[in-house]
Amino acid sequence: MAAQAETPATAEVTSASVLDARAEIEGERESRVGMTQQALDLLAKLRVLHGELMFHQSGGCCDGSSPMCFPTGDFKTGDADVLLGTFELLATDDLPAAELPFWMSREQFEYWKHTHLTLDVVDGRGSGFSVEAPEGKRFLIRSRLIDSP
């Protein structure tokens, strides 16, 4: 049975993944992270405004447990983080091809290691420093169990 995280009652469910990230955890072949078309569309807009981007999901409270999108280099990662996957974004008329990494705190990963994450978008403004906040949208994670990590 699939589990979903943080699904607002008023949100339209758009959780079909259209792009899977390249697996980055040593020994793994299957992607742990995907994104919906709505997330891909919003990221194209955000890349025009902010340049290259990255995601980090921590285990904090409130919006700290939501995926946060930052310009590359604005959030420092290290040994306390796990690179779950890297999205390979195709070039468009307005944007060059790019790689977009998705990180999670190592502590949070211990709780989520049995799940596949799908990055989605809903209307509403989250709090925090994620670059989509001024757009009236916020990223969220939908999850489903995976057979084996």
XYZ file of C-alpha atoms in Angstrom:
149
model
C 0.000 0.000 0.000
C 1.391 3.391 -0.952
C 1.891 6.013 1.710
C 1.621 9.700 0.964
C 3.306 12.413 2.947
C 1.934 15.870 3.473
C -1.099 15.722 1.183
C -3.281 18.804 1.792
C -6.970 17.977 1.640
C -7.555 20.760 -0.897
C -4.700 19.796 -3.225
C -5.357 18.126 -6.542
C -3.371 14.899 -6.566
C -0.848 15.158 -9.393
C 1.644 12.607 -8.174
C 2.503 10.841 -11.434
C 6.262 11.039 -11.829
C 7.394 12.135 -15.302
C 11.125 12.342 -14.552
C 13.184 10.083 -12.322
C 16.493 11.161 -10.844
C 19.653 9.213 -11.525
C 20.417 6.920 -8.573
C 23.353 8.270 -6.532
C 23.562 5.964 -3.517
C 26.391 3.478 -3.931
C 25.151 0.053 -4.980
C 21.673 1.239 -5.971
C 20.283 1.211 -9.507
C 16.705 2.302 -8.978
C 15.785 5.948 -8.619
C 14.674 7.070 -5.168
C 13.304 10.425 -6.362
C 10.967 11.482 -9.162
C 9.102 14.644 -10.038
C 5.730 15.525 -11.497
C 5.170 17.631 -14.603
C 3.970 20.465 -12.358
C 7.288 20.395 -10.478
C 9.239 20.291 -13.740
C 7.286 23.294 -15.086
C 7.817 25.338 -11.923
C 11.525 24.484 -11.917
C 11.875 25.818 -15.474
C 10.440 29.147 -14.318
C 12.634 29.190 -11.209
C 15.783 28.390 -13.210
C 15.168 31.463 -15.377
C 14.887 33.596 -12.230
C 17.587 32.018 -10.041
C 19.969 30.031 -12.237
C 20.981 26.491 -11.380
C 19.152 24.930 -8.436
C 19.356 22.140 -5.868
C 16.991 20.515 -3.349
C 17.541 19.628 0.276
C 15.109 17.970 2.638
C 15.939 17.995 6.320
C 14.170 16.423 9.246
C 13.295 19.716 10.881
C 9.902 20.749 12.145
C 7.300 22.723 10.221
C 8.489 23.530 6.695
C 11.939 22.240 7.617
C 10.632 18.799 6.706
C 9.506 20.013 3.278
C 11.776 19.914 0.252
C 13.613 23.223 0.022
C 14.851 24.566 -3.305
C 17.947 26.767 -3.322
C 20.252 28.276 -5.915
C 23.227 25.942 -6.264
C 25.788 26.803 -3.601
C 23.384 28.675 -1.300
C 22.916 25.610 0.912
C 26.026 23.750 1.990
C 25.906 19.970 2.101
C 28.393 17.657 3.782
C 28.823 14.397 5.662
C 25.504 14.913 7.452
C 23.655 14.697 4.092
C 22.877 11.983 1.538
C 22.652 12.651 -2.205
C 19.537 10.648 -3.114
C 19.528 11.410 -6.808
C 20.327 13.856 -9.566
C 17.745 14.987 -12.095
C 19.000 15.439 -15.638
C 16.998 18.385 -16.967
C 16.814 18.652 -20.734
C 17.606 21.857 -22.600
C 14.688 24.022 -23.689
C 14.477 27.075 -25.951
C 15.184 29.242 -22.887
C 17.454 27.041 -20.756
C 20.517 24.839 -21.191
C 20.534 21.230 -20.021
C 21.375 20.996 -16.323
C 21.741 18.620 -13.420
C 19.661 19.209 -10.295
C 20.736 17.292 -7.167
C 18.284 16.186 -4.472
C 19.826 15.895 -0.983
C 18.369 14.723 2.315
C 19.808 14.938 5.802
C 21.348 11.592 6.781
C 19.217 11.487 9.934
C 16.010 12.009 7.923
C 17.120 9.389 5.379
C 17.210 6.769 8.136
C 13.444 7.255 8.522
C 12.713 7.503 4.778
C 15.100 4.879 3.365
C 12.228 2.541 2.502
C 10.389 5.107 0.377
C 10.448 6.491 -3.137
C 9.868 10.251 -3.100
C 7.949 12.199 -5.728
C 8.507 15.936 -5.827
C 5.199 17.707 -6.500
C 3.761 21.231 -6.326
C 0.628 22.617 -4.709
C -0.843 26.089 -4.463
C -0.042 27.947 -1.294
C 2.910 29.613 0.197
C 5.211 27.698 2.490
C 7.453 29.460 4.905
C 11.194 29.312 4.823
C 13.809 30.198 2.282
C 12.805 27.982 -0.628
C 12.870 29.945 -3.892
C 9.329 29.047 -4.978
C 7.682 30.850 -2.016
C 7.078 34.174 -3.849
C 5.369 32.296 -6.705
C 2.391 31.295 -4.526
C 3.377 27.639 -4.871
C 5.220 25.201 -2.671
C 7.018 21.957 -3.272
C 5.992 18.899 -1.300
C 6.910 15.242 -1.204
C 4.582 12.382 -1.927
C 5.964 9.011 -0.978
C 5.403 5.352 -1.603
C 7.086 2.329 -0.092
C 9.766 0.560 -2.101
C 10.466 -3.162 -1.909
C 14.123 -2.883 -0.922
C 16.535 -0.028 -0.403
